[in-house]
PDB file of C-alpha atoms in Angstrom:
ATOM      1  CA  MET A   1       0.050  -0.114   0.063  1.00 42.00           C
ATOM      2  CA  SER A   2       1.416   3.175  -1.064  1.00 42.00           C
ATOM      3  CA  ILE A   3       2.698   6.056   1.739  1.00 37.00           C
ATOM      4  CA  PHE A   4      -0.545   8.243   0.588  1.00 45.00           C
ATOM      5  CA  LEU A   5      -3.354   5.579   1.360  1.00 47.00           C
ATOM      6  CA  ILE A   6      -1.755   4.504   4.629  1.00 40.00           C
ATOM      7  CA  SER A   7      -1.456   8.222   6.028  1.00 44.00           C
ATOM      8  CA  VAL A   8      -5.110   8.485   4.730  1.00 54.00           C
ATOM      9  CA  THR A   9      -6.036   5.374   6.519  1.00 50.00           C
ATOM     10  CA  ARG A  10      -4.648   6.621   9.546  1.00 44.00           C
ATOM     11  CA  LEU A  11      -6.370  10.056   9.362  1.00 42.00           C
ATOM     12  CA  LEU A  12      -9.971   8.725   8.559  1.00 50.00           C
ATOM     13  CA  ALA A  13      -9.636   6.187  11.575  1.00 48.00           C
ATOM     14  CA  ILE A  14      -8.956   9.052  13.869  1.00 39.00           C
ATOM     15  CA  LEU A  15     -11.433  11.576  12.243  1.00 44.00           C
ATOM     16  CA  MET A  16     -14.372   9.306  11.825  1.00 48.00           C
ATOM     17  CA  CYS A  17     -16.504   7.933  14.697  1.00 48.00           C
ATOM     18  CA  ILE A  18     -19.551   6.213  13.223  1.00 47.00           C
ATOM     19  CA  SER A  19     -23.162   6.449  15.031  1.00 51.00           C
ATOM     20  CA  PRO A  20     -24.849   3.642  13.752  1.00 50.00           C
ATOM     21  CA  PRO A  21     -28.294   4.405  12.447  1.00 55.00           C
ATOM     22  CA  THR A  22     -29.347   0.814  14.575  1.00 54.00           C
ATOM     23  CA  PRO A  23     -29.494   1.548  18.192  1.00 56.00           C
ATOM     24  CA  GLY A  24     -27.891  -0.978  20.237  1.00 62.00           C
ATOM     25  CA  MET A  25     -25.394  -2.200  17.545  1.00 68.00           C
ATOM     26  CA  PRO A  26     -22.425  -4.493  19.101  1.00 73.00           C
ATOM     27  CA  LYS A  27     -19.147  -2.959  19.657  1.00 75.00           C
ATOM     28  CA  GLU A  28     -17.428  -5.538  17.332  1.00 75.00           C
ATOM     29  CA  GLN A  29     -20.133  -4.875  14.630  1.00 76.00           C
ATOM     30  CA  ARG A  30     -19.461  -1.244  15.101  1.00 77.00           C
ATOM     31  CA  GLU A  31     -15.909  -1.621  14.735  1.00 80.00           C
ATOM     32  CA  GLY A  32     -16.374  -3.865  11.643  1.00 83.00           C
ATOM     33  CA  LEU A  33     -18.518  -1.284   9.995  1.00 85.00           C
ATOM     34  CA  GLN A  34     -16.047   1.233  10.800  1.00 87.00           C
ATOM     35  CA  GLU A  35     -13.160  -0.620   8.835  1.00 90.00           C
ATOM     36  CA  GLU A  36     -15.489  -1.122   5.920  1.00 92.00           C
ATOM     37  CA  LEU A  37     -16.384   2.422   5.699  1.00 92.00           C
ATOM     38  CA  ILE A  38     -12.988   3.597   5.500  1.00 92.00           C
ATOM     39  CA  ASP A  39     -12.010   0.974   3.189  1.00 93.00           C
ATOM     40  CA  ILE A  40     -14.759   2.140   0.775  1.00 95.00           C
ATOM     41  CA  ILE A  41     -13.700   5.831   1.219  1.00 95.00           C
ATOM     42  CA  LEU A  42     -10.046   5.165   0.555  1.00 94.00           C
ATOM     43  CA  LEU A  43     -10.858   2.878  -2.642  1.00 95.00           C
ATOM     44  CA  VAL A  44     -13.034   5.467  -3.931  1.00 95.00           C
ATOM     45  CA  LEU A  45     -10.540   8.247  -3.519  1.00 95.00           C
ATOM     46  CA  GLU A  46      -7.935   6.207  -4.777  1.00 94.00           C
ATOM     47  CA  ARG A  47      -9.746   5.453  -8.043  1.00 94.00           C
ATOM     48  CA  ASN A  48     -10.567   8.833  -8.604  1.00 95.00           C
ATOM     49  CA  PRO A  49      -7.775  11.300  -7.703  1.00 93.00           C
ATOM     50  CA  GLN A  50      -9.997  14.214  -8.998  1.00 94.00           C
ATOM     51  CA  LEU A  51     -12.386  13.955  -5.826  1.00 94.00           C
ATOM     52  CA  HIS A  52     -11.651  14.929  -2.301  1.00 94.00           C
ATOM     53  CA  TYR A  53     -13.036  14.082   0.800  1.00 94.00           C
ATOM     54  CA  TYR A  54     -15.455  16.517   2.698  1.00 92.00           C
ATOM     55  CA  GLN A  55     -16.747  16.522   5.961  1.00 89.00           C
ATOM     56  CA  GLY A  56     -20.055  14.625   5.667  1.00 91.00           C
ATOM     57  CA  TYR A  57     -19.217  12.366   3.083  1.00 94.00           C
ATOM     58  CA  HIS A  58     -18.885   9.397   5.492  1.00 93.00           C
ATOM     59  CA  ASP A  59     -22.859  10.022   6.312  1.00 93.00           C
ATOM     60  CA  ILE A  60     -23.635   9.115   2.621  1.00 95.00           C
ATOM     61  CA  VAL A  61     -21.404   6.271   2.347  1.00 95.00           C
ATOM     62  CA  VAL A  62     -22.184   4.722   5.539  1.00 93.00           C
ATOM     63  CA  THR A  63     -25.752   4.566   4.587  1.00 94.00           C
ATOM     64  CA  PHE A  64     -24.971   2.696   1.158  1.00 95.00           C
ATOM     65  CA  LEU A  65     -22.985   0.469   3.312  1.00 94.00           C
ATOM     66  CA  LEU A  66     -25.701  -0.201   5.819  1.00 93.00           C
ATOM     67  CA  VAL A  67     -28.284  -0.816   3.096  1.00 93.00           C
ATOM     68  CA  VAL A  68     -26.295  -3.159   0.545  1.00 92.00           C
ATOM     69  CA  GLY A  69     -23.081  -4.368   1.995  1.00 92.00           C
ATOM     70  CA  GLU A  70     -19.291  -3.392   1.362  1.00 92.00           C
ATOM     71  CA  ARG A  71     -19.025  -4.897  -2.277  1.00 92.00           C
ATOM     72  CA  LEU A  72     -21.935  -3.390  -3.777  1.00 94.00           C
ATOM     73  CA  ALA A  73     -21.756  -0.042  -1.496  1.00 95.00           C
ATOM     74  CA  THR A  74     -18.249   0.341  -3.135  1.00 95.00           C
ATOM     75  CA  SER A  75     -19.534   0.380  -6.501  1.00 94.00           C
ATOM     76  CA  LEU A  76     -22.722   2.278  -5.971  1.00 95.00           C
ATOM     77  CA  VAL A  77     -20.664   4.875  -3.867  1.00 96.00           C
ATOM     78  CA  GLU A  78     -18.123   5.424  -6.647  1.00 96.00           C
ATOM     79  CA  LYS A  79     -20.969   5.988  -9.307  1.00 95.00           C
ATOM     80  CA  VAL A  80     -22.641   8.941  -6.976  1.00 95.00           C
ATOM     81  CA  SER A  81     -19.482  10.325  -6.055  1.00 96.00           C
ATOM     82  CA  THR A  82     -18.783  10.932  -9.839  1.00 94.00           C
ATOM     83  CA  HIS A  83     -22.259  12.129 -10.534  1.00 93.00           C
ATOM     84  CA  HIS A  84     -24.633  13.504  -7.921  1.00 94.00           C
ATOM     85  CA  LEU A  85     -22.199  14.145  -5.387  1.00 95.00           C
ATOM     86  CA  ARG A  86     -19.314  15.240  -7.634  1.00 94.00           C
ATOM     87  CA  ASP A  87     -19.724  19.115  -6.843  1.00 93.00           C
ATOM     88  CA  PHE A  88     -19.333  18.767  -3.268  1.00 95.00           C
ATOM     89  CA  MET A  89     -16.216  16.873  -4.147  1.00 95.00           C
ATOM     90  CA  ASP A  90     -13.974  19.504  -5.332  1.00 93.00           C
ATOM     91  CA  PRO A  91     -10.776  21.092  -3.885  1.00 92.00           C
ATOM     92  CA  THR A  92     -12.994  24.113  -2.753  1.00 91.00           C
ATOM     93  CA  MET A  93     -16.606  24.752  -2.159  1.00 91.00           C
ATOM     94  CA  ASP A  94     -17.226  27.118  -4.666  1.00 91.00           C
ATOM     95  CA  ASN A  95     -19.665  24.723  -6.336  1.00 91.00           C
ATOM     96  CA  THR A  96     -21.689  23.778  -3.300  1.00 93.00           C
ATOM     97  CA  LYS A  97     -22.258  27.118  -2.128  1.00 91.00           C
ATOM     98  CA  HIS A  98     -23.342  27.759  -5.662  1.00 91.00           C
ATOM     99  CA  ILE A  99     -26.169  25.088  -5.322  1.00 93.00           C
ATOM    100  CA  LEU A 100     -26.843  26.413  -2.073  1.00 94.00           C
ATOM    101  CA  ASN A 101     -27.780  29.777  -3.558  1.00 93.00           C
ATOM    102  CA  TYR A 102     -30.556  28.034  -5.626  1.00 95.00           C
ATOM    103  CA  LEU A 103     -32.384  27.999  -2.246  1.00 96.00           C
ATOM    104  CA  MET A 104     -33.636  31.280  -1.763  1.00 95.00           C
ATOM    105  CA  PRO A 105     -34.965  31.678  -5.501  1.00 95.00           C
ATOM    106  CA  ILE A 106     -36.971  28.673  -4.877  1.00 96.00           C
ATOM    107  CA  ILE A 107     -38.370  30.076  -1.748  1.00 96.00           C
ATOM    108  CA  ASP A 108     -38.935  33.118  -3.534  1.00 95.00           C
ATOM    109  CA  GLN A 109     -40.968  31.905  -6.119  1.00 95.00           C
ATOM    110  CA  VAL A 110     -43.371  30.229  -3.789  1.00 96.00           C
ATOM    111  CA  ASN A 111     -43.647  32.400  -1.096  1.00 96.00           C
ATOM    112  CA  PRO A 112     -42.180  36.011  -1.334  1.00 96.00           C
ATOM    113  CA  GLU A 113     -43.141  37.293   2.006  1.00 96.00           C
ATOM    114  CA  LEU A 114     -41.211  34.216   3.934  1.00 97.00           C
ATOM    115  CA  HIS A 115     -38.407  35.006   1.246  1.00 97.00           C
ATOM    116  CA  ASP A 116     -38.117  38.774   2.085  1.00 96.00           C
ATOM    117  CA  PHE A 117     -38.546  38.065   6.001  1.00 96.00           C
ATOM    118  CA  MET A 118     -35.271  35.714   5.456  1.00 96.00           C
ATOM    119  CA  GLN A 119     -33.502  38.160   3.494  1.00 95.00           C
ATOM    120  CA  SER A 120     -34.166  41.087   6.179  1.00 95.00           C
ATOM    121  CA  ALA A 121     -33.093  38.532   8.548  1.00 94.00           C
ATOM    122  CA  GLU A 122     -29.856  38.016   6.795  1.00 93.00           C
ATOM    123  CA  VAL A 123     -29.933  34.258   7.800  1.00 93.00           C
ATOM    124  CA  GLY A 124     -28.217  33.129   4.391  1.00 92.00           C
ATOM    125  CA  THR A 125     -28.280  29.580   3.410  1.00 93.00           C
ATOM    126  CA  ILE A 126     -25.509  28.025   5.941  1.00 92.00           C
ATOM    127  CA  PHE A 127     -28.358  26.337   8.077  1.00 94.00           C
ATOM    128  CA  ALA A 128     -29.208  23.961   5.209  1.00 95.00           C
ATOM    129  CA  LEU A 129     -25.173  23.038   4.068  1.00 95.00           C
ATOM    130  CA  SER A 130     -25.319  20.022   6.348  1.00 93.00           C
ATOM    131  CA  TRP A 131     -28.513  18.749   4.452  1.00 95.00           C
ATOM    132  CA  LEU A 132     -27.263  19.188   1.453  1.00 95.00           C
ATOM    133  CA  ILE A 133     -23.971  17.305   1.531  1.00 95.00           C
ATOM    134  CA  THR A 134     -25.106  14.842   3.650  1.00 95.00           C
ATOM    135  CA  TRP A 135     -28.388  14.212   1.777  1.00 96.00           C
ATOM    136  CA  PHE A 136     -29.994  14.499   5.393  1.00 95.00           C
ATOM    137  CA  GLY A 137     -28.366  11.510   6.369  1.00 91.00           C
ATOM    138  CA  HIS A 138     -26.827  13.737   9.350  1.00 90.00           C
ATOM    139  CA  VAL A 139     -29.562  15.397  10.735  1.00 91.00           C
ATOM    140  CA  LEU A 140     -32.601  12.854  10.663  1.00 91.00           C
ATOM    141  CA  SER A 141     -32.512  10.027  13.454  1.00 87.00           C
ATOM    142  CA  ASP A 142     -34.963   7.899  11.754  1.00 91.00           C
ATOM    143  CA  PHE A 143     -32.956   5.567   9.412  1.00 91.00           C
ATOM    144  CA  ARG A 144     -36.244   4.792   7.587  1.00 92.00           C
ATOM    145  CA  HIS A 145     -36.640   8.256   6.426  1.00 94.00           C
ATOM    146  CA  VAL A 146     -32.948   8.752   5.437  1.00 95.00           C
ATOM    147  CA  VAL A 147     -33.177   5.730   2.788  1.00 94.00           C
ATOM    148  CA  ARG A 148     -36.500   6.979   1.797  1.00 96.00           C
ATOM    149  CA  LEU A 149     -34.962  10.312   0.566  1.00 96.00           C
ATOM    150  CA  TYR A 150     -31.911   8.326  -0.873  1.00 96.00           C
ATOM    151  CA  ASP A 151     -34.082   6.769  -3.006  1.00 95.00           C
ATOM    152  CA  PHE A 152     -35.929   9.988  -3.941  1.00 96.00           C
ATOM    153  CA  PHE A 153     -32.536  11.714  -4.745  1.00 96.00           C
ATOM    154  CA  LEU A 154     -30.866   8.700  -6.667  1.00 94.00           C
ATOM    155  CA  ALA A 155     -33.834   8.753  -8.909  1.00 93.00           C
ATOM    156  CA  CYS A 156     -33.751  12.418  -9.430  1.00 94.00           C
ATOM    157  CA  HIS A 157     -31.889  15.460 -10.816  1.00 93.00           C
ATOM    158  CA  PRO A 158     -28.938  15.952  -8.784  1.00 93.00           C
ATOM    159  CA  LEU A 159     -30.181  19.346  -7.606  1.00 95.00           C
ATOM    160  CA  MET A 160     -33.254  17.659  -6.141  1.00 96.00           C
ATOM    161  CA  PRO A 161     -31.774  17.910  -2.533  1.00 96.00           C
ATOM    162  CA  ILE A 162     -31.817  21.859  -2.436  1.00 97.00           C
ATOM    163  CA  TYR A 163     -35.535  21.394  -3.623  1.00 97.00           C
ATOM    164  CA  PHE A 164     -36.231  19.576  -0.918  1.00 97.00           C
ATOM    165  CA  ALA A 165     -34.583  21.828   1.498  1.00 97.00           C
ATOM    166  CA  ALA A 166     -36.590  24.556   0.163  1.00 97.00           C
ATOM    167  CA  VAL A 167     -39.808  22.611   0.817  1.00 97.00           C
ATOM    168  CA  ILE A 168     -39.069  21.929   4.237  1.00 97.00           C
ATOM    169  CA  VAL A 169     -38.471  25.612   4.806  1.00 97.00           C
ATOM    170  CA  LEU A 170     -41.684  26.572   3.039  1.00 97.00           C
ATOM    171  CA  TYR A 171     -43.491  23.999   5.359  1.00 97.00           C
ATOM    172  CA  ARG A 172     -42.239  25.852   8.099  1.00 96.00           C
ATOM    173  CA  GLU A 173     -43.493  29.042   7.367  1.00 96.00           C
ATOM    174  CA  GLU A 174     -45.382  30.215  10.232  1.00 95.00           C
ATOM    175  CA  GLU A 175     -42.636  28.949  12.479  1.00 95.00           C
ATOM    176  CA  VAL A 176     -40.000  31.237  10.876  1.00 96.00           C
ATOM    177  CA  LEU A 177     -42.500  34.180  10.518  1.00 96.00           C
ATOM    178  CA  ASP A 178     -43.076  34.025  14.320  1.00 94.00           C
ATOM    179  CA  CYS A 179     -39.432  34.279  14.989  1.00 92.00           C
ATOM    180  CA  ASP A 180     -37.401  37.405  15.501  1.00 93.00           C
ATOM    181  CA  CYS A 181     -36.248  39.002  12.531  1.00 94.00           C
ATOM    182  CA  ASP A 182     -32.803  38.508  13.252  1.00 93.00           C
ATOM    183  CA  MET A 183     -29.848  36.112  11.889  1.00 94.00           C
ATOM    184  CA  ALA A 184     -29.528  34.349  15.293  1.00 93.00           C
ATOM    185  CA  SER A 185     -33.267  33.510  15.919  1.00 94.00           C
ATOM    186  CA  VAL A 186     -33.793  32.130  12.428  1.00 95.00           C
ATOM    187  CA  HIS A 187     -30.805  30.127  11.865  1.00 95.00           C
ATOM    188  CA  HIS A 188     -31.090  28.467  15.144  1.00 94.00           C
ATOM    189  CA  LEU A 189     -34.871  27.542  14.351  1.00 95.00           C
ATOM    190  CA  LEU A 190     -34.053  26.368  10.760  1.00 94.00           C
ATOM    191  CA  SER A 191     -31.032  24.489  11.781  1.00 91.00           C
ATOM    192  CA  GLN A 192     -33.089  22.227  13.860  1.00 90.00           C
ATOM    193  CA  ILE A 193     -35.262  19.901  11.517  1.00 91.00           C
ATOM    194  CA  PRO A 194     -38.282  18.189  13.115  1.00 90.00           C
ATOM    195  CA  GLN A 195     -38.444  14.571  13.085  1.00 87.00           C
ATOM    196  CA  ASP A 196     -41.834  14.130  12.488  1.00 89.00           C
ATOM    197  CA  LEU A 197     -42.003  15.665   9.170  1.00 93.00           C
ATOM    198  CA  PRO A 198     -44.823  14.317   6.361  1.00 95.00           C
ATOM    199  CA  TYR A 199     -41.888  12.999   4.086  1.00 95.00           C
ATOM    200  CA  GLU A 200     -44.012  11.830   1.548  1.00 96.00           C
ATOM    201  CA  MET A 201     -46.126  14.930   1.208  1.00 97.00           C
ATOM    202  CA  LEU A 202     -42.628  17.057   1.089  1.00 97.00           C
ATOM    203  CA  ILE A 203     -41.237  14.515  -1.534  1.00 97.00           C
ATOM    204  CA  SER A 204     -44.269  15.111  -3.902  1.00 96.00           C
ATOM    205  CA  ARG A 205     -44.203  18.755  -3.238  1.00 97.00           C
ATOM    206  CA  ALA A 206     -40.389  19.138  -4.280  1.00 97.00           C
ATOM    207  CA  GLY A 207     -41.112  17.190  -7.223  1.00 96.00           C
ATOM    208  CA  ASP A 208     -43.827  19.736  -8.178  1.00 96.00           C
ATOM    209  CA  LEU A 209     -41.561  22.636  -7.540  1.00 96.00           C
ATOM    210  CA  PHE A 210     -38.496  21.110  -9.538  1.00 96.00           C
ATOM    211  CA  VAL A 211     -41.191  20.889 -12.630  1.00 95.00           C
ATOM    212  CA  GLN A 212     -42.682  24.416 -12.312  1.00 95.00           C
ATOM    213  CA  PHE A 213     -39.294  26.290 -11.496  1.00 95.00           C
ATOM    214  CA  PRO A 214     -36.447  23.947 -13.072  1.00 93.00           C
ATOM    215  CA  PRO A 215     -32.762  25.095 -12.280  1.00 91.00           C
ATOM    216  CA  SER A 216     -32.448  26.482 -15.807  1.00 88.00           C
ATOM    217  CA  ARG A 217     -35.116  29.227 -14.764  1.00 87.00           C
ATOM    218  CA  LEU A 218     -33.518  30.001 -11.515  1.00 89.00           C
ATOM    219  CA  ALA A 219     -29.873  30.134 -12.751  1.00 83.00           C
ATOM    220  CA  TRP A 220     -29.606  33.769 -12.835  1.00 82.00           C
ATOM    221  CA  GLU A 221     -31.148  34.371  -9.837  1.00 78.00           C
ATOM    222  CA  ALA A 222     -28.975  32.024  -8.232  1.00 76.00           C
ATOM    223  CA  ALA A 223     -25.940  33.870  -9.587  1.00 77.00           C
ATOM    224  CA  ALA A 224     -27.110  37.013  -8.081  1.00 72.00           C
ATOM    225  CA  GLN A 225     -27.832  35.426  -4.755  1.00 65.00           C
ATOM    226  CA  GLN A 226     -23.847  34.666  -4.674  1.00 58.00           C
ATOM    227  CA  GLN A 227     -23.255  38.384  -3.970  1.00 52.00           C
ATOM    228  CA  ALA A 228     -26.405  38.613  -1.753  1.00 51.00           C
ATOM    229  CA  ASN A 229     -25.367  36.207   0.463  1.00 48.00           C
ATOM    230  CA  LYS A 230     -21.573  36.845   0.896  1.00 44.00           C
ATOM    231  CA  THR A 231     -21.979  39.217   3.883  1.00 36.00           C
ATOM    232  CA  ALA A 232     -24.196  36.835   5.859  1.00 34.00           C
ATOM    233  CA  ALA A 233     -22.125  33.708   5.043  1.00 36.00           C
ATOM    234  CA  SER A 234     -18.790  35.312   6.040  1.00 37.00           C
ATOM    235  CA  THR A 235     -20.394  35.742   9.467  1.00 36.00           C
ATOM    236  CA  PHE A 236     -20.209  32.120  10.058  1.00 39.00           C
ATOM    237  CA  LYS A 237     -16.858  31.133  11.310  1.00 43.00           C
ATOM    238  CA  ASP A 238     -17.740  27.446  10.992  1.00 42.00           C
ATOM    239  CA  PHE A 239     -18.634  27.707   7.656  1.00 40.00           C
ATOM    240  CA  GLU A 240     -15.329  29.792   6.543  1.00 43.00           C
ATOM    241  CA  LEU A 241     -13.251  26.878   8.615  1.00 44.00           C
ATOM    242  CA  ALA A 242     -15.194  24.048   6.614  1.00 41.00           C
ATOM    243  CA  SER A 243     -13.871  25.301   3.475  1.00 43.00           C
ATOM    244  CA  THR A 244     -10.493  24.956   4.244  1.00 45.00           C
ATOM    245  CA  GLN A 245     -10.297  22.162   6.690  1.00 42.00           C
ATOM    246  CA  GLN A 246     -13.007  19.655   5.424  1.00 43.00           C
ATOM    247  CA  ARG A 247     -10.748  17.829   3.065  1.00 47.00           C
ATOM    248  CA  PRO A 248      -8.368  16.312   5.249  1.00 46.00           C
ATOM    249  CA  ASP A 249      -6.982  14.391   2.448  1.00 49.00           C
ATOM    250  CA  MET A 250      -5.722  17.310   0.534  1.00 49.00           C
ATOM    251  CA  VAL A 251      -2.499  17.842   2.487  1.00 41.00           C
ATOM    252  CA  LEU A 252      -1.564  14.306   2.288  1.00 45.00           C
ATOM    253  CA  ARG A 253      -2.187  14.096  -1.632  1.00 49.00           C
ATOM    254  CA  GLN A 254       0.225  17.574  -1.687  1.00 48.00           C
ATOM    255  CA  ARG A 255       2.884  15.663   0.044  1.00 45.00           C
ATOM    256  CA  PHE A 256       2.507  12.411  -1.956  1.00 48.00           C
ATOM    257  CA  ARG A 257       2.603  14.436  -5.230  1.00 52.00           C
ATOM    258  CA  GLY A 258       6.049  15.936  -3.974  1.00 49.00           C
ATOM    259  CA  LEU A 259       7.433  12.424  -3.285  1.00 49.00           C
ATOM    260  CA  LEU A 260       6.443  11.295  -6.732  1.00 50.00           C
ATOM    261  CA  ARG A 261       7.823  14.524  -8.385  1.00 51.00           C
ATOM    262  CA  THR A 262      11.188  13.449  -6.537  1.00 46.00           C
ATOM    263  CA  GLU A 263      11.171   9.959  -7.493  1.00 50.00           C
ATOM    264  CA  ASN A 264       9.693   9.611 -10.839  1.00 48.00           C
ATOM    265  CA  ARG A 265       8.165  12.910 -12.087  1.00 44.00           C
ATOM    266  CA  ALA A 266       4.818  11.288 -12.016  1.00 39.00           C
ATOM    267  CA  LYS A 267       1.950  13.437 -13.223  1.00 43.00           C
ATOM    268  CA  ASP A 268       0.095  15.774 -10.947  1.00 42.00           C
ATOM    269  CA  VAL A 269      -3.271  14.111  -9.905  1.00 35.00           C
ATOM    270  CA  LEU A 270      -4.252  17.140  -7.926  1.00 36.00           C
ATOM    271  CA  THR A 271      -3.618  19.817 -10.791  1.00 40.00           C
ATOM    272  CA  LYS A 272      -5.191  18.468 -13.864  1.00 39.00           C
ATOM    273  CA  PRO A 273      -7.524  21.049 -15.401  1.00 42.00           C
ATOM    274  CA  ARG A 274     -11.295  20.388 -14.726  1.00 38.00           C
ATOM    275  CA  THR A 275     -14.062  21.272 -17.170  1.00 39.00           C
ATOM    276  CA  ASN A 276     -16.957  23.131 -15.297  1.00 40.00           C
ATOM    277  CA  ARG A 277     -19.239  20.212 -13.657  1.00 39.00           C
ATOM    278  CA  PHE A 278     -22.020  22.279 -13.231  1.00 36.00           C
ATOM    279  CA  VAL A 279     -23.340  22.078 -16.822  1.00 33.00           C
ATOM    280  CA  LYS A 280     -23.890  18.131 -16.005  1.00 36.00           C
ATOM    281  CA  LEU A 281     -26.348  18.858 -13.030  1.00 34.00           C
ATOM    282  CA  ALA A 282     -28.799  18.569 -16.154  1.00 36.00           C
ATOM    283  CA  VAL A 283     -28.280  14.802 -16.407  1.00 33.00           C
ATOM    284  CA  MET A 284     -31.567  13.484 -15.281  1.00 35.00           C
ATOM    285  CA  GLY A 285     -31.510  10.626 -12.916  1.00 40.00           C
ATOM    286  CA  LEU A 286     -28.944   7.846 -11.970  1.00 36.00           C
ATOM    287  CA  THR A 287     -30.224   4.264 -12.671  1.00 34.00           C
ATOM    288  CA  VAL A 288     -28.940   2.194  -9.606  1.00 36.00           C
ATOM    289  CA  ALA A 289     -30.049  -1.433  -8.752  1.00 35.00           C
ATOM    290  CA  LEU A 290     -29.652  -2.300  -5.005  1.00 35.00           C
ATOM    291  CA  GLY A 291     -32.267  -5.416  -4.946  1.00 37.00           C
ATOM    292  CA  ALA A 292     -35.447  -6.626  -5.687  1.00 34.00           C
ATOM    293  CA  ALA A 293     -38.231  -4.007  -4.149  1.00 34.00           C
ATOM    294  CA  ALA A 294     -39.445  -1.612  -6.860  1.00 33.00           C
ATOM    295  CA  LEU A 295     -39.114   2.197  -5.751  1.00 36.00           C
ATOM    296  CA  ALA A 296     -42.399   4.104  -6.262  1.00 36.00           C
ATOM    297  CA  VAL A 297     -40.411   7.806  -6.488  1.00 33.00           C
ATOM    298  CA  MET A 298     -42.753  10.376  -7.392  1.00 34.00           C
ATOM    299  CA  LYS A 299     -46.322  10.411  -8.983  1.00 36.00           C
ATOM    300  CA  SER A 300     -47.002  12.888 -11.448  1.00 35.00           C
ATOM    301  CA  ALA A 301     -44.494  15.432 -11.708  1.00 33.00           C
ATOM    302  CA  LEU A 302     -41.297  12.955 -12.149  1.00 35.00           C
ATOM    303  CA  GLU A 303     -42.499  10.482 -14.449  1.00 37.00           C
ATOM    304  CA  TRP A 304     -39.452  11.002 -16.505  1.00 34.00           C
ATOM    305  CA  ALA A 305     -37.677   9.736 -13.614  1.00 36.00           C
ATOM    306  CA  PRO A 306     -35.686   6.377 -14.326  1.00 35.00           C
ATOM    307  CA  LYS A 307     -36.960   3.179 -12.373  1.00 35.00           C
ATOM    308  CA  PHE A 308     -34.487   0.970 -10.336  1.00 32.00           C
ATOM    309  CA  GLN A 309     -34.742  -1.381  -7.800  1.00 33.00           C
ATOM    310  CA  LEU A 310     -33.653  -1.344  -4.062  1.00 35.00           C
ATOM    311  CA  GLN A 311     -33.789  -3.608  -1.297  1.00 36.00           C
ATOM    312  CA  LEU A 312     -33.731  -1.712   1.616  1.00 35.00           C
ATOM    313  CA  PHE A 313     -35.165  -3.997   4.305  1.00 34.00           C
ATOM    314  CA  PRO A 314     -35.232  -7.906   4.592  1.00 38.00           C
TER     315      PRO A 314
END
């Protein structure tokens, strides 16, 4: 095993402490799960040097691992990482922040009053960051709800998680408007997701909004939102720290790159030019085979979505 992989293994073993969605998991099983999780992440990163680990990535990986096991999870995670999650795995968070910028335009299209209130509060979109980059896996306590959302997101456009985030905010309109109109109050409220949400209704609503207000229609507003959110985003130090610290493999890759230059002048895997991946967000759907149970994803709004099968529970 290369120096790079050994170093990353040690680092991930220190950083990752899995909280299994299944209560009462035996210690031995927990430790085995952690080893499998690390192996999957390392293998995906080794095969795809253009990808970079980010804090929260393991929440997505462990969900696949618990549902389908290590062998199949490795293939599925690699596919999702190079498609749906691709923008989150860039060296910087620029594309991630751009995706977050779609949140307020969606809300504005549906509820201008709520949008204006949130703009006045200067709450920004940072409260939805962990929702987006973990597909809500880090913030929902019921594993059934997590895998249901994963079914939905896998079958849809890569931007569907931000539409679902908007639907949650819209659903909590009364709570938000009852808050004091300041950043701290609104951010605190929205960052805490209720665990008893009507998920099927919200999923259907997110699909409807995607059809009514597709990304192509909101692209200009999302770009303008980048400047509008700059002040609010900069007030959250945790977000700024995440931008530079959430990819622990970056430093190791840089060191490994130096060793390669010294030994054999191998090509630099970190500085290859990248095309803009955002245009590829228009790809509608990712066909994934996970098992024998047919998934009913959305009713009328997303009849175009590819159908695939997923065995979630025995």
